[in-house]
PDB file of C-alpha atoms in Angstrom:
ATOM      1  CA  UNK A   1     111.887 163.119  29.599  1.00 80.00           C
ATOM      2  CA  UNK A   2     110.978 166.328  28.705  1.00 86.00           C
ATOM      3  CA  UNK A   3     111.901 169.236  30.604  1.00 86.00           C
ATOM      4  CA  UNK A   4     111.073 173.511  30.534  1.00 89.00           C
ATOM      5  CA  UNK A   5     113.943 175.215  29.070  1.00 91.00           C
ATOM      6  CA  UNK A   6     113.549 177.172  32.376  1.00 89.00           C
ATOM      7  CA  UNK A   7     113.361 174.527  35.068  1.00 89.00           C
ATOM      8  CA  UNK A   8     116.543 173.479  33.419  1.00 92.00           C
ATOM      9  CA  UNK A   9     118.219 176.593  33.681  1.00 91.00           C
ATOM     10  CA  UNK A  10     117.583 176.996  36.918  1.00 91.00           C
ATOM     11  CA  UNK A  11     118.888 172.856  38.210  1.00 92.00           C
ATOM     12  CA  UNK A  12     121.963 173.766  36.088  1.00 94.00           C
ATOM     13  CA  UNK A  13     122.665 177.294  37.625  1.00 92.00           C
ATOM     14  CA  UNK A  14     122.091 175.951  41.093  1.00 91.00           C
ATOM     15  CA  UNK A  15     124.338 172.947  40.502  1.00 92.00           C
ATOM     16  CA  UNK A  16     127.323 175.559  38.620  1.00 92.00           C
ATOM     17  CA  UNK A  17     126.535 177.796  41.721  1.00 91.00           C
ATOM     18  CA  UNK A  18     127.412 175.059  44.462  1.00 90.00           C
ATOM     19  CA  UNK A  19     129.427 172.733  42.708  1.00 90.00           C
ATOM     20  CA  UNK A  20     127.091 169.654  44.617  1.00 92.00           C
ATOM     21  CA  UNK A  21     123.277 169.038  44.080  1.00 90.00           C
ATOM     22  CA  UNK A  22     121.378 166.808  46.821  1.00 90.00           C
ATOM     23  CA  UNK A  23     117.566 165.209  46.132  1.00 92.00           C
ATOM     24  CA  UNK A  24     115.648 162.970  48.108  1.00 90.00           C
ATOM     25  CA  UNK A  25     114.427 159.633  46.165  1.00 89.00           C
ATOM     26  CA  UNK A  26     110.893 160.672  45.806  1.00 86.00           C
ATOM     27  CA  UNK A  27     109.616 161.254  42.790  1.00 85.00           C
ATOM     28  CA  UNK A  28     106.330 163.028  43.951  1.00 87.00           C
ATOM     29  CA  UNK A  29     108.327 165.706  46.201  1.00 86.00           C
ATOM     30  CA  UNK A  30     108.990 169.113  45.045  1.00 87.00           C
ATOM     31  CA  UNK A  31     112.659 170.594  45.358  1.00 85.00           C
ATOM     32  CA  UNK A  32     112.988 173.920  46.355  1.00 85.00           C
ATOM     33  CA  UNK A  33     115.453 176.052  44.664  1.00 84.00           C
ATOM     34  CA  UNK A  34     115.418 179.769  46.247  1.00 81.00           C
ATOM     35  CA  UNK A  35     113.201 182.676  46.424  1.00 83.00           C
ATOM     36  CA  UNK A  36     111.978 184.810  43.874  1.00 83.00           C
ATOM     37  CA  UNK A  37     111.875 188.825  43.853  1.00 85.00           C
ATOM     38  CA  UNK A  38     108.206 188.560  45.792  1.00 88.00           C
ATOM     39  CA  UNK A  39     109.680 186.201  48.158  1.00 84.00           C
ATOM     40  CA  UNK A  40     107.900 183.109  46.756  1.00 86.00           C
ATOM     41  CA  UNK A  41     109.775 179.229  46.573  1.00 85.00           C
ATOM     42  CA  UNK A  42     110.499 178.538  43.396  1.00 85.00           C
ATOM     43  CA  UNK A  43     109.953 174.747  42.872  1.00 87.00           C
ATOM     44  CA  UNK A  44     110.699 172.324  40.366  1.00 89.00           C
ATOM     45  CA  UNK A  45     108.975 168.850  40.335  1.00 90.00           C
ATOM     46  CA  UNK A  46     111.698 166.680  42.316  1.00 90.00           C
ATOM     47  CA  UNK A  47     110.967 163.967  39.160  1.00 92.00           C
ATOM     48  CA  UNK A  48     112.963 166.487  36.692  1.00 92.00           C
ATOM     49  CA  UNK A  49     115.775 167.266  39.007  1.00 92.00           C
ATOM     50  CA  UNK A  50     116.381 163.508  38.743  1.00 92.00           C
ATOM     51  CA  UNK A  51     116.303 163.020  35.416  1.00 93.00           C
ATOM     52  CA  UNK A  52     118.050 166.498  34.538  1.00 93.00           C
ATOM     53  CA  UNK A  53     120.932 165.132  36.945  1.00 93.00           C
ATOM     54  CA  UNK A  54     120.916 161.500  35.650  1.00 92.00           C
ATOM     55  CA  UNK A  55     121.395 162.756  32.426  1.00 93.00           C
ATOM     56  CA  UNK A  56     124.499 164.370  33.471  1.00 94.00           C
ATOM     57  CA  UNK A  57     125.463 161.538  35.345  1.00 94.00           C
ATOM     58  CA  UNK A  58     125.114 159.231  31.960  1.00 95.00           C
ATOM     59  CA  UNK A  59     127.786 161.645  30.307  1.00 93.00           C
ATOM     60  CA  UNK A  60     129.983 161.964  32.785  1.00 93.00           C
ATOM     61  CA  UNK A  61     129.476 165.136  33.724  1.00 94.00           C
ATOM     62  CA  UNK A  62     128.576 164.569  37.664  1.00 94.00           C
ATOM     63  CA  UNK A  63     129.391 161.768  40.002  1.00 94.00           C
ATOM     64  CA  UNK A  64     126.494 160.340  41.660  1.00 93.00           C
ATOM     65  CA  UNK A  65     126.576 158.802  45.540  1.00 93.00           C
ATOM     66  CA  UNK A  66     123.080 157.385  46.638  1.00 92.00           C
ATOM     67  CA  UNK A  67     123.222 157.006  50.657  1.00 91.00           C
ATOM     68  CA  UNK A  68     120.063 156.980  52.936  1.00 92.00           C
ATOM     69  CA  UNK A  69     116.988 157.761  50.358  1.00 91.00           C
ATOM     70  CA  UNK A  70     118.870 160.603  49.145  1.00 91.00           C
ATOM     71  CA  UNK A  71     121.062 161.451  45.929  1.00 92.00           C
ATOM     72  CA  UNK A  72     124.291 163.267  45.603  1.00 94.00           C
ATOM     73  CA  UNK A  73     125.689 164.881  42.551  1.00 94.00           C
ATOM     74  CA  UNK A  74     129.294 166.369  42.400  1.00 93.00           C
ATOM     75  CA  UNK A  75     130.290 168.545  39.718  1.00 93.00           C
ATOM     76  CA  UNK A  76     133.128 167.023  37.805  1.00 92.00           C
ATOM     77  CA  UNK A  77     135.962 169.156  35.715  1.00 92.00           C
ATOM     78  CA  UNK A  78     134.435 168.133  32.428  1.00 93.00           C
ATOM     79  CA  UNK A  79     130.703 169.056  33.328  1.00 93.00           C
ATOM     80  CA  UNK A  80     132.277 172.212  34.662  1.00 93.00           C
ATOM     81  CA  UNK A  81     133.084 172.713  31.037  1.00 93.00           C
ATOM     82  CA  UNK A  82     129.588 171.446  29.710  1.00 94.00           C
ATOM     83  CA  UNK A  83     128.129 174.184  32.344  1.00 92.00           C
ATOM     84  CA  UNK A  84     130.129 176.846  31.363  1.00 93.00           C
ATOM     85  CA  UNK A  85     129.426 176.693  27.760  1.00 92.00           C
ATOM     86  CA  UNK A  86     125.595 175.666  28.082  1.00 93.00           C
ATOM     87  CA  UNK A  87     124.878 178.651  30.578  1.00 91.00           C
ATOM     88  CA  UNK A  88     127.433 180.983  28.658  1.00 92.00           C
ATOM     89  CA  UNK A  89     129.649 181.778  31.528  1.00 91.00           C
ATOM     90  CA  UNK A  90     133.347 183.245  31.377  1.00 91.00           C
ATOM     91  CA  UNK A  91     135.900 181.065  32.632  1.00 90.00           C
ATOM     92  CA  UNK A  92     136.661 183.196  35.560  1.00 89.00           C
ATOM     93  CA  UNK A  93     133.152 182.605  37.399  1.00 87.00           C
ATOM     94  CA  UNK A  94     133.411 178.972  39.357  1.00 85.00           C
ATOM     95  CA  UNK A  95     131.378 177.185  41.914  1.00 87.00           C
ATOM     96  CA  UNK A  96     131.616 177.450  45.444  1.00 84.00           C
ATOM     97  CA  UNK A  97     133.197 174.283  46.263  1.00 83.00           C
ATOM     98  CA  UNK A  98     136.193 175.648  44.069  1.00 80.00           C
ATOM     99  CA  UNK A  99     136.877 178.737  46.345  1.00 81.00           C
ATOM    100  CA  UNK A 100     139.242 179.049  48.937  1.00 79.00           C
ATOM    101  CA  UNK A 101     137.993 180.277  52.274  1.00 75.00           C
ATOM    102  CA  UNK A 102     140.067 182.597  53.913  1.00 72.00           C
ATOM    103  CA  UNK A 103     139.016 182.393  57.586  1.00 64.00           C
ATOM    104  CA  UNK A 104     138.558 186.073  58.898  1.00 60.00           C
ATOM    105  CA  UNK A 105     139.158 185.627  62.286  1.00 55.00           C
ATOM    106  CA  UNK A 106     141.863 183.251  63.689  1.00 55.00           C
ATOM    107  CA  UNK A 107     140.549 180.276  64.990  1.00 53.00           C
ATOM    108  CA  UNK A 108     141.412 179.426  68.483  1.00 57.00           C
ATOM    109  CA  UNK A 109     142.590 176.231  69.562  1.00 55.00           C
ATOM    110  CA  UNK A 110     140.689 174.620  72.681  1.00 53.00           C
ATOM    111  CA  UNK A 111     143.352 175.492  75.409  1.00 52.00           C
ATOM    112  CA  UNK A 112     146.210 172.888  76.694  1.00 53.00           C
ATOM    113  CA  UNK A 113     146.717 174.271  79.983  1.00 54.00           C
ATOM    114  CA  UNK A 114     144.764 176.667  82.439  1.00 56.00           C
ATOM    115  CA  UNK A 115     146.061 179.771  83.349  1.00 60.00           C
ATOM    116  CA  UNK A 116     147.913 178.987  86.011  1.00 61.00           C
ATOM    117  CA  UNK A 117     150.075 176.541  83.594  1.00 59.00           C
ATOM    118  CA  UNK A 118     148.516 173.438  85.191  1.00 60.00           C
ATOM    119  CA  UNK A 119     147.276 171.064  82.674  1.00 58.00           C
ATOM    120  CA  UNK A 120     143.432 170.674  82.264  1.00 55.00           C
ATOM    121  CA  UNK A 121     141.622 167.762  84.330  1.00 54.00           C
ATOM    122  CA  UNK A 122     140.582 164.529  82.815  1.00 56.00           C
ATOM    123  CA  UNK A 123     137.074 164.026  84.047  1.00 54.00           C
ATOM    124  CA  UNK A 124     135.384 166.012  87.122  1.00 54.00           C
ATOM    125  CA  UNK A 125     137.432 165.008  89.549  1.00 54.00           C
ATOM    126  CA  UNK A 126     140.941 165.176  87.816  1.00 54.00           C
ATOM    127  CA  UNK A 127     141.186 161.232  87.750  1.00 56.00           C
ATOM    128  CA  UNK A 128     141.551 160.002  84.087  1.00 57.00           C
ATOM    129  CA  UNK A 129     138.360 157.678  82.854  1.00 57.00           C
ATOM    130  CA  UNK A 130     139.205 153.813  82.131  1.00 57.00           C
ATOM    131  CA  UNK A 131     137.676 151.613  79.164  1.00 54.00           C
ATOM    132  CA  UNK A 132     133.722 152.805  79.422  1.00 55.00           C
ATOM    133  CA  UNK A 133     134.511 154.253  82.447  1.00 59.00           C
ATOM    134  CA  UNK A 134     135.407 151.280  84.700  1.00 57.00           C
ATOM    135  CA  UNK A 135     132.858 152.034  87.757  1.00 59.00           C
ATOM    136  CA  UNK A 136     134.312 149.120  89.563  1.00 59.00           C
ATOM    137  CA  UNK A 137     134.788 151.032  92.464  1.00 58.00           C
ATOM    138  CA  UNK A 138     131.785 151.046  93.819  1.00 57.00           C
ATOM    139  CA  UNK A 139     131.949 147.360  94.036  1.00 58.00           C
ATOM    140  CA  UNK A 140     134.950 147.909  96.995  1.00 58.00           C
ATOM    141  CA  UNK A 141     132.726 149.805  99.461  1.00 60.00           C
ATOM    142  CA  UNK A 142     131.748 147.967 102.518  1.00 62.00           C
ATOM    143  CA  UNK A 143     128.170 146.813 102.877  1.00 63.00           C
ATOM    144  CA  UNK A 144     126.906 149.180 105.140  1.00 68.00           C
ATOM    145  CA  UNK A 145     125.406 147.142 108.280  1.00 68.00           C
ATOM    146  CA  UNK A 146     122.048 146.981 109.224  1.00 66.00           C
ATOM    147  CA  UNK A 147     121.147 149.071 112.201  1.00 67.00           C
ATOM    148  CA  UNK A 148     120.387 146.951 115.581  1.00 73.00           C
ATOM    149  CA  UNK A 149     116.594 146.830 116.360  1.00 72.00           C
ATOM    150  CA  UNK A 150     115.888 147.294 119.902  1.00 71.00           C
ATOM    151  CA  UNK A 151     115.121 144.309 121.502  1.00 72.00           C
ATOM    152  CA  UNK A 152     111.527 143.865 123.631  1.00 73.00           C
ATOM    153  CA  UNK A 153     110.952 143.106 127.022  1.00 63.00           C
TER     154      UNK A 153
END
């Protein structure tokens, strides 16, 4: 199929940029890639994304998972390569999914034990929850009796 030099630029930047690519199977959608300067989508038919990425797929350069109506790409070391040289980056730039986040604030764990040092309740009451919460216990209460009518005269 043939595709705009430009609509494949921009697929192959946004799939170097993220490392992963995800498309819906329809062939009559449009797939959003960003804004422009103006603010404006800028779309691409969802047909070429498809093909563009099944392409890549053929050669090896992306692995392809299909779950749900919806297709998943994954950037693989070699089609790092291909991307590199076809969009005439340096070797230092890479995709997202490549970087390390550093986490900026430590995360805090969900706490043990209360202040006090007690450890934290099991349920509402502090009683730990059976199996799908056994509610047997109802089950043990006495039938409440009816009250006597008054009798008549």
């Amino acid at each position: 199929m043939l595709v705009d030099r430009k609509d494949t630029l921009m697929v192959y930047r946004q799939l170097f940029e993220d490392g992963v690519f995800t498309t819906i199977d329809d062939v009559h959608a449009t797939y959003v890639l960003g804004k422009d300067e103006n603010g404006e989508d800028i779309t691409v038919s969802n047909l070429k994304v498809i093909k563009l990425l099944q392409s890549l797929w053929s050669r090896g350069y992306v692995k392809k998972t299909y779950s749900w109506c919806h297709f998943y790409y994954t950037l693989t070391d070699s089609g790092l390569q291909y991307l590199r040289e076809f969009l005439h980056l340096p070797n230092d730039i890479v995709p997202n999914t490549y970087k390390r986040v550093n986490p900026t604030l430590p995360r805090e764990d969900r706490p043990r034990f209360r202040r006090d040092g007690e450890r934290r309740p099991y349920g509402r009451d502090g009683e730990r929850r059976g199996f799908r919460n056994n509610r047997s216990g109802f089950r043990d209460q006495p039938k409440e009796q009816p009250a006597e009518q008054p009798k008549e005269l």
